[in-house]
Amino acid sequence: MAECVHLEYRVDGNNFVSAGTATESVKSFLKNMGVDPKDVRRVAIAMYEGEINMVIHANGGYAYADIYVDKCIITLVDTGKGIADIELAMQPGYSTASDEVRALGFGAGMGLPNMKKYADECIIESEVGKGTKVTLVTNFS
Amino acid sequence: MTVKDLCKILSATEVNIADYDRKITSGYAGDLLSFVMGKAPQDSAWFTVMTNINVCAVATLADCGCVVICENSQPMDGVKEKAKQQGINMILTDKDIFTAIKMVVNEGQI
């Protein structure tokens, strides 16, 4: 199917005030496109977790949204420290976030599990010292 | 119940009201944002003591019907403005989370 729209965002690292801006923009776009609100919510939750992860762990990065008629593919790319053990990171409650970040209400170790729960496909590719790429596919109902 | 009903039951102060008539169909309590994102149902009243700017992002993205800030925990700088800008219903009560929920549940509306 032909691609409809490609959106790109720069996500600032360690900026908790602007964190979520990219996701809010994608959510608003999908909503205006008339995508089912339930699907919009699933995209938003999974993407926000990914965006926050880049802010917390990777000094920012880039977020891309490829929106098709029947699905949305979110790609989050950073050049941060990478994830040594993806399986461990996927476990609910596992977190390497700092106390400072936890004080903001993040770092509960539910970010990656939430992405997996809300996206239809969640692909995490990571190399220690090079960065991480997260792909989130949400099929529209 | 509506946001207006919720305000009345809790004798709450308004931080920002975008829609008094928005229907509240369930509730969720918690301060850890990923738990809220993952579990708070759409159109819920979210009871929390967390008041930083990220509360606005979570409320928007998870489609919370109303944020109920408990314990008179004061919204941090920029939160009121962000709530206004994003059309978030946010109210403030001096009740603790347990008491606030009990009061709402006792009304039998959610």
Short mmCIF file of N, CA and C in Angstrom, two decimals, chain A residues 3-140:
data_model
loop_
_atom_site.label_atom_id
_atom_site.label_comp_id
_atom_site.label_asym_id
_atom_site.label_seq_id
_atom_site.Cartn_x
_atom_site.Cartn_y
_atom_site.Cartn_z
N GLU A 3 2.51 4.79 0.71
CA GLU A 3 2.71 5.53 1.95
C GLU A 3 1.90 6.82 1.90
N CYS A 4 1.28 7.15 3.02
CA CYS A 4 0.49 8.37 3.05
C CYS A 4 1.32 9.54 3.54
N VAL A 5 1.83 9.40 4.75
CA VAL A 5 2.50 10.53 5.37
C VAL A 5 3.73 10.08 6.13
N HIS A 6 4.77 10.89 6.06
CA HIS A 6 5.98 10.62 6.84
C HIS A 6 6.25 11.85 7.71
N LEU A 7 6.31 11.65 9.02
CA LEU A 7 6.58 12.76 9.94
C LEU A 7 7.90 12.50 10.66
N GLU A 8 8.65 13.56 10.91
CA GLU A 8 9.94 13.42 11.59
C GLU A 8 10.05 14.41 12.74
N TYR A 9 10.65 13.96 13.82
CA TYR A 9 10.82 14.83 14.98
C TYR A 9 12.20 14.64 15.59
N ARG A 10 12.77 15.72 16.08
CA ARG A 10 13.99 15.64 16.89
C ARG A 10 13.53 15.61 18.34
N VAL A 11 14.02 14.65 19.08
CA VAL A 11 13.66 14.55 20.51
C VAL A 11 14.86 14.99 21.34
N ASP A 12 14.66 16.03 22.16
CA ASP A 12 15.76 16.53 23.00
C ASP A 12 16.05 15.58 24.15
N GLY A 13 17.33 15.42 24.44
CA GLY A 13 17.70 14.59 25.58
C GLY A 13 17.60 15.37 26.89
N ASN A 14 17.27 14.66 27.96
CA ASN A 14 17.21 15.25 29.31
C ASN A 14 16.31 16.47 29.42
N ASN A 15 15.39 16.63 28.49
CA ASN A 15 14.45 17.74 28.59
C ASN A 15 13.06 17.19 28.89
N PHE A 16 12.72 17.21 30.17
CA PHE A 16 11.46 16.60 30.59
C PHE A 16 10.26 17.52 30.39
N VAL A 17 10.54 18.77 30.04
CA VAL A 17 9.44 19.70 29.78
C VAL A 17 8.89 19.47 28.37
N SER A 18 9.79 19.27 27.42
CA SER A 18 9.32 19.07 26.04
C SER A 18 9.05 17.60 25.73
N ALA A 19 9.40 16.71 26.65
CA ALA A 19 9.19 15.27 26.40
C ALA A 19 7.73 14.98 26.13
N GLY A 20 7.48 14.30 25.04
CA GLY A 20 6.10 13.97 24.69
C GLY A 20 5.57 14.80 23.54
N THR A 21 6.32 15.82 23.17
CA THR A 21 5.86 16.72 22.10
C THR A 21 5.66 15.99 20.77
N ALA A 22 6.62 15.12 20.44
CA ALA A 22 6.52 14.38 19.17
C ALA A 22 5.29 13.48 19.19
N THR A 23 5.08 12.80 20.31
CA THR A 23 3.94 11.90 20.42
C THR A 23 2.63 12.68 20.35
N GLU A 24 2.59 13.83 21.01
CA GLU A 24 1.36 14.64 20.99
C GLU A 24 1.05 15.07 19.56
N SER A 25 2.09 15.38 18.80
CA SER A 25 1.90 15.80 17.42
C SER A 25 1.36 14.66 16.56
N VAL A 26 1.93 13.47 16.74
CA VAL A 26 1.46 12.30 15.97
C VAL A 26 0.03 11.96 16.36
N LYS A 27 -0.26 12.03 17.65
CA LYS A 27 -1.61 11.72 18.13
C LYS A 27 -2.63 12.67 17.48
N SER A 28 -2.28 13.95 17.50
CA SER A 28 -3.17 14.94 16.93
C SER A 28 -3.38 14.70 15.43
N PHE A 29 -2.30 14.33 14.75
CA PHE A 29 -2.37 14.06 13.32
C PHE A 29 -3.30 12.88 13.03
N LEU A 30 -3.12 11.80 13.79
CA LEU A 30 -3.94 10.60 13.58
C LEU A 30 -5.42 10.89 13.87
N LYS A 31 -5.61 11.66 14.93
CA LYS A 31 -6.98 12.03 15.31
C LYS A 31 -7.66 12.80 14.18
N ASN A 32 -6.92 13.76 13.64
CA ASN A 32 -7.46 14.58 12.54
C ASN A 32 -7.71 13.77 11.28
N MET A 33 -6.92 12.67 11.13
CA MET A 33 -7.11 11.79 9.97
C MET A 33 -8.36 10.94 10.10
N GLY A 34 -8.92 10.94 11.33
CA GLY A 34 -10.13 10.14 11.55
C GLY A 34 -9.84 8.71 11.95
N VAL A 35 -8.61 8.43 12.40
CA VAL A 35 -8.28 7.08 12.87
C VAL A 35 -9.08 6.80 14.14
N ASP A 36 -9.50 5.55 14.30
CA ASP A 36 -10.27 5.15 15.49
C ASP A 36 -9.53 5.59 16.77
N PRO A 37 -10.24 6.30 17.67
CA PRO A 37 -9.60 6.81 18.90
C PRO A 37 -8.87 5.73 19.71
N LYS A 38 -9.37 4.52 19.67
CA LYS A 38 -8.71 3.42 20.40
C LYS A 38 -7.33 3.13 19.81
N ASP A 39 -7.25 3.18 18.49
CA ASP A 39 -5.96 2.95 17.82
C ASP A 39 -5.03 4.14 18.06
N VAL A 40 -5.59 5.33 18.03
CA VAL A 40 -4.78 6.54 18.27
C VAL A 40 -4.15 6.45 19.66
N ARG A 41 -4.95 6.01 20.62
CA ARG A 41 -4.48 5.89 22.00
C ARG A 41 -3.36 4.85 22.10
N ARG A 42 -3.51 3.74 21.40
CA ARG A 42 -2.48 2.68 21.44
C ARG A 42 -1.16 3.20 20.87
N VAL A 43 -1.25 3.90 19.74
CA VAL A 43 -0.04 4.48 19.13
C VAL A 43 0.61 5.45 20.11
N ALA A 44 -0.23 6.31 20.71
CA ALA A 44 0.29 7.37 21.58
C ALA A 44 0.99 6.80 22.81
N ILE A 45 0.39 5.80 23.42
CA ILE A 45 0.99 5.23 24.64
C ILE A 45 2.34 4.57 24.31
N ALA A 46 2.36 3.76 23.28
CA ALA A 46 3.60 3.07 22.93
C ALA A 46 4.68 4.06 22.51
N MET A 47 4.30 5.05 21.71
CA MET A 47 5.29 6.02 21.23
C MET A 47 5.82 6.88 22.37
N TYR A 48 4.94 7.30 23.28
CA TYR A 48 5.37 8.14 24.39
C TYR A 48 6.40 7.42 25.25
N GLU A 49 6.19 6.15 25.49
CA GLU A 49 7.16 5.38 26.28
C GLU A 49 8.52 5.37 25.56
N GLY A 50 8.48 5.22 24.26
CA GLY A 50 9.73 5.22 23.50
C GLY A 50 10.39 6.58 23.51
N GLU A 51 9.58 7.61 23.39
CA GLU A 51 10.11 8.98 23.39
C GLU A 51 10.75 9.29 24.74
N ILE A 52 10.06 8.93 25.81
CA ILE A 52 10.59 9.17 27.16
C ILE A 52 11.89 8.39 27.36
N ASN A 53 11.93 7.18 26.87
CA ASN A 53 13.16 6.39 27.00
C ASN A 53 14.35 7.09 26.35
N MET A 54 14.11 7.70 25.20
CA MET A 54 15.20 8.42 24.53
C MET A 54 15.64 9.63 25.35
N VAL A 55 14.67 10.29 25.97
CA VAL A 55 14.99 11.46 26.81
C VAL A 55 15.81 11.04 28.04
N ILE A 56 15.36 9.93 28.66
CA ILE A 56 15.99 9.48 29.91
C ILE A 56 17.36 8.84 29.66
N HIS A 57 17.40 7.94 28.69
CA HIS A 57 18.57 7.06 28.58
C HIS A 57 19.54 7.36 27.45
N ALA A 58 19.11 8.13 26.46
CA ALA A 58 19.93 8.19 25.25
C ALA A 58 20.28 9.60 24.80
N ASN A 59 20.05 10.57 25.67
CA ASN A 59 20.30 11.97 25.31
C ASN A 59 19.55 12.37 24.03
N GLY A 60 18.35 11.87 23.92
CA GLY A 60 17.51 12.24 22.78
C GLY A 60 17.74 11.38 21.55
N GLY A 61 17.14 11.80 20.46
CA GLY A 61 17.25 11.04 19.22
C GLY A 61 16.23 11.54 18.22
N TYR A 62 15.85 10.65 17.33
CA TYR A 62 14.86 11.03 16.31
C TYR A 62 13.65 10.09 16.35
N ALA A 63 12.49 10.67 16.12
CA ALA A 63 11.26 9.87 16.06
C ALA A 63 10.65 10.06 14.68
N TYR A 64 10.26 8.96 14.08
CA TYR A 64 9.64 9.01 12.75
C TYR A 64 8.28 8.32 12.81
N ALA A 65 7.33 8.88 12.11
CA ALA A 65 6.01 8.23 12.02
C ALA A 65 5.68 8.05 10.54
N ASP A 66 5.45 6.83 10.15
CA ASP A 66 5.00 6.54 8.79
C ASP A 66 3.55 6.07 8.89
N ILE A 67 2.68 6.92 8.37
CA ILE A 67 1.25 6.65 8.54
C ILE A 67 0.63 6.19 7.22
N TYR A 68 0.15 4.97 7.25
CA TYR A 68 -0.51 4.38 6.09
C TYR A 68 -2.02 4.38 6.34
N VAL A 69 -2.76 3.92 5.36
CA VAL A 69 -4.21 3.88 5.51
C VAL A 69 -4.61 2.88 6.61
N ASP A 70 -3.85 1.78 6.67
CA ASP A 70 -4.26 0.70 7.58
C ASP A 70 -3.35 0.51 8.80
N LYS A 71 -2.28 1.30 8.90
CA LYS A 71 -1.39 1.12 10.05
C LYS A 71 -0.48 2.33 10.24
N CYS A 72 0.16 2.35 11.38
CA CYS A 72 1.12 3.41 11.68
C CYS A 72 2.41 2.75 12.16
N ILE A 73 3.52 3.17 11.58
CA ILE A 73 4.80 2.62 12.02
C ILE A 73 5.61 3.75 12.64
N ILE A 74 5.92 3.59 13.91
CA ILE A 74 6.74 4.56 14.63
C ILE A 74 8.16 4.00 14.73
N THR A 75 9.13 4.82 14.38
CA THR A 75 10.52 4.38 14.51
C THR A 75 11.25 5.39 15.38
N LEU A 76 11.90 4.89 16.41
CA LEU A 76 12.63 5.76 17.34
C LEU A 76 14.10 5.37 17.28
N VAL A 77 14.92 6.31 16.91
CA VAL A 77 16.34 6.00 16.70
C VAL A 77 17.20 6.90 17.58
N ASP A 78 18.11 6.29 18.32
CA ASP A 78 19.03 7.10 19.11
C ASP A 78 20.46 6.58 18.98
N THR A 79 21.39 7.41 19.39
CA THR A 79 22.79 7.01 19.37
C THR A 79 23.31 6.96 20.81
N GLY A 80 22.45 6.52 21.69
CA GLY A 80 22.80 6.44 23.12
C GLY A 80 23.62 5.21 23.46
N LYS A 81 23.59 4.87 24.74
CA LYS A 81 24.49 3.81 25.22
C LYS A 81 24.05 2.39 24.83
N GLY A 82 22.82 2.26 24.36
CA GLY A 82 22.35 0.94 23.94
C GLY A 82 21.85 0.10 25.11
N ILE A 83 21.24 -1.03 24.77
CA ILE A 83 20.69 -1.93 25.79
C ILE A 83 21.49 -3.23 25.73
N ALA A 84 22.14 -3.58 26.84
CA ALA A 84 23.01 -4.77 26.85
C ALA A 84 22.18 -6.05 26.79
N ASP A 85 21.09 -6.09 27.54
CA ASP A 85 20.28 -7.31 27.61
C ASP A 85 18.82 -6.93 27.38
N ILE A 86 18.38 -7.05 26.15
CA ILE A 86 17.03 -6.61 25.79
C ILE A 86 15.96 -7.41 26.53
N GLU A 87 16.21 -8.72 26.68
CA GLU A 87 15.25 -9.58 27.36
C GLU A 87 15.03 -9.12 28.80
N LEU A 88 16.13 -8.77 29.46
CA LEU A 88 16.06 -8.28 30.84
C LEU A 88 15.32 -6.93 30.89
N ALA A 89 15.65 -6.06 29.93
CA ALA A 89 15.02 -4.73 29.88
C ALA A 89 13.52 -4.82 29.64
N MET A 90 13.09 -5.90 28.99
CA MET A 90 11.66 -6.08 28.70
C MET A 90 10.88 -6.54 29.92
N GLN A 91 11.57 -6.98 30.96
CA GLN A 91 10.86 -7.49 32.14
C GLN A 91 10.20 -6.35 32.91
N PRO A 92 8.91 -6.49 33.20
CA PRO A 92 8.23 -5.44 33.97
C PRO A 92 8.95 -5.18 35.29
N GLY A 93 9.20 -3.93 35.58
CA GLY A 93 9.84 -3.56 36.86
C GLY A 93 11.33 -3.37 36.76
N TYR A 94 11.95 -3.86 35.66
CA TYR A 94 13.39 -3.68 35.52
C TYR A 94 13.67 -2.27 34.99
N SER A 95 14.54 -1.55 35.67
CA SER A 95 14.84 -0.18 35.23
C SER A 95 16.25 0.21 35.63
N THR A 96 16.88 1.01 34.79
CA THR A 96 18.21 1.53 35.12
C THR A 96 18.14 3.06 35.30
N ALA A 97 16.91 3.57 35.44
CA ALA A 97 16.74 5.03 35.56
C ALA A 97 17.31 5.55 36.88
N SER A 98 17.76 6.79 36.85
CA SER A 98 18.35 7.41 38.04
C SER A 98 17.27 7.79 39.06
N ASP A 99 17.69 8.06 40.28
CA ASP A 99 16.73 8.47 41.32
C ASP A 99 16.05 9.77 40.92
N GLU A 100 16.79 10.64 40.25
CA GLU A 100 16.24 11.93 39.81
C GLU A 100 15.06 11.71 38.84
N VAL A 101 15.27 10.79 37.92
CA VAL A 101 14.24 10.47 36.93
C VAL A 101 13.05 9.80 37.61
N ARG A 102 13.33 8.93 38.58
CA ARG A 102 12.26 8.25 39.31
C ARG A 102 11.41 9.24 40.09
N ALA A 103 12.06 10.29 40.60
CA ALA A 103 11.32 11.30 41.37
C ALA A 103 10.28 12.02 40.50
N LEU A 104 10.49 12.01 39.19
CA LEU A 104 9.53 12.62 38.26
C LEU A 104 8.36 11.68 37.96
N GLY A 105 8.47 10.45 38.44
CA GLY A 105 7.40 9.49 38.20
C GLY A 105 7.72 8.51 37.09
N PHE A 106 8.94 8.62 36.54
CA PHE A 106 9.36 7.67 35.50
C PHE A 106 10.21 6.57 36.14
N GLY A 107 10.72 5.67 35.30
CA GLY A 107 11.65 4.66 35.81
C GLY A 107 10.99 3.54 36.58
N ALA A 108 9.71 3.28 36.29
CA ALA A 108 9.01 2.19 36.98
C ALA A 108 9.30 0.85 36.32
N GLY A 109 10.03 0.89 35.22
CA GLY A 109 10.33 -0.36 34.53
C GLY A 109 9.15 -0.89 33.73
N MET A 110 8.26 0.01 33.33
CA MET A 110 7.08 -0.42 32.58
C MET A 110 7.08 0.12 31.15
N GLY A 111 8.12 0.85 30.77
CA GLY A 111 8.17 1.47 29.45
C GLY A 111 8.16 0.46 28.32
N LEU A 112 9.13 -0.44 28.32
CA LEU A 112 9.18 -1.43 27.24
C LEU A 112 7.99 -2.39 27.30
N PRO A 113 7.61 -2.86 28.50
CA PRO A 113 6.40 -3.71 28.55
C PRO A 113 5.16 -3.00 28.00
N ASN A 114 5.03 -1.71 28.26
CA ASN A 114 3.88 -0.97 27.71
C ASN A 114 3.93 -0.90 26.19
N MET A 115 5.13 -0.71 25.65
CA MET A 115 5.26 -0.66 24.19
C MET A 115 4.81 -1.98 23.58
N LYS A 116 5.25 -3.06 24.20
CA LYS A 116 4.91 -4.40 23.71
C LYS A 116 3.41 -4.64 23.82
N LYS A 117 2.84 -4.15 24.92
CA LYS A 117 1.42 -4.36 25.17
C LYS A 117 0.54 -3.60 24.17
N TYR A 118 0.92 -2.37 23.87
CA TYR A 118 0.03 -1.52 23.08
C TYR A 118 0.29 -1.56 21.57
N ALA A 119 1.52 -1.85 21.17
CA ALA A 119 1.78 -1.94 19.73
C ALA A 119 1.53 -3.37 19.28
N ASP A 120 1.17 -3.54 18.01
CA ASP A 120 0.96 -4.89 17.49
C ASP A 120 2.29 -5.58 17.26
N GLU A 121 3.29 -4.77 16.91
CA GLU A 121 4.64 -5.32 16.76
C GLU A 121 5.60 -4.35 17.43
N CYS A 122 6.53 -4.88 18.19
CA CYS A 122 7.52 -4.04 18.86
C CYS A 122 8.89 -4.68 18.62
N ILE A 123 9.69 -4.02 17.81
CA ILE A 123 11.00 -4.59 17.46
C ILE A 123 12.08 -3.68 18.04
N ILE A 124 12.94 -4.26 18.86
CA ILE A 124 14.01 -3.48 19.47
C ILE A 124 15.34 -4.01 18.98
N GLU A 125 16.12 -3.12 18.35
CA GLU A 125 17.45 -3.47 17.91
C GLU A 125 18.41 -2.55 18.63
N SER A 126 19.43 -3.12 19.24
CA SER A 126 20.32 -2.28 20.03
C SER A 126 21.74 -2.82 20.05
N GLU A 127 22.69 -1.90 20.09
CA GLU A 127 24.09 -2.28 20.19
C GLU A 127 24.72 -1.39 21.25
N VAL A 128 25.35 -2.03 22.22
CA VAL A 128 25.94 -1.27 23.32
C VAL A 128 27.00 -0.30 22.78
N GLY A 129 26.88 0.95 23.19
CA GLY A 129 27.84 1.97 22.76
C GLY A 129 27.47 2.64 21.45
N LYS A 130 26.50 2.08 20.73
CA LYS A 130 26.12 2.65 19.43
C LYS A 130 24.71 3.24 19.41
N GLY A 131 23.80 2.57 20.07
CA GLY A 131 22.44 3.11 20.12
C GLY A 131 21.36 2.06 19.96
N THR A 132 20.15 2.58 19.86
CA THR A 132 18.97 1.70 19.85
C THR A 132 17.99 2.17 18.79
N LYS A 133 17.35 1.18 18.16
CA LYS A 133 16.27 1.50 17.22
C LYS A 133 15.05 0.70 17.65
N VAL A 134 13.97 1.41 17.87
CA VAL A 134 12.72 0.75 18.27
C VAL A 134 11.69 0.98 17.16
N THR A 135 11.08 -0.09 16.71
CA THR A 135 10.03 0.01 15.69
C THR A 135 8.72 -0.48 16.28
N LEU A 136 7.72 0.38 16.20
CA LEU A 136 6.41 0.06 16.77
C LEU A 136 5.37 0.09 15.66
N VAL A 137 4.76 -1.05 15.40
CA VAL A 137 3.74 -1.11 14.35
C VAL A 137 2.37 -1.25 14.99
N THR A 138 1.47 -0.37 14.64
CA THR A 138 0.09 -0.46 15.13
C THR A 138 -0.83 -0.58 13.92
N ASN A 139 -1.54 -1.72 13.86
CA ASN A 139 -2.52 -1.90 12.78
C ASN A 139 -3.83 -1.27 13.19
N PHE A 140 -4.44 -0.55 12.28
CA PHE A 140 -5.71 0.10 12.59
C PHE A 140 -6.85 -0.91 12.50
#
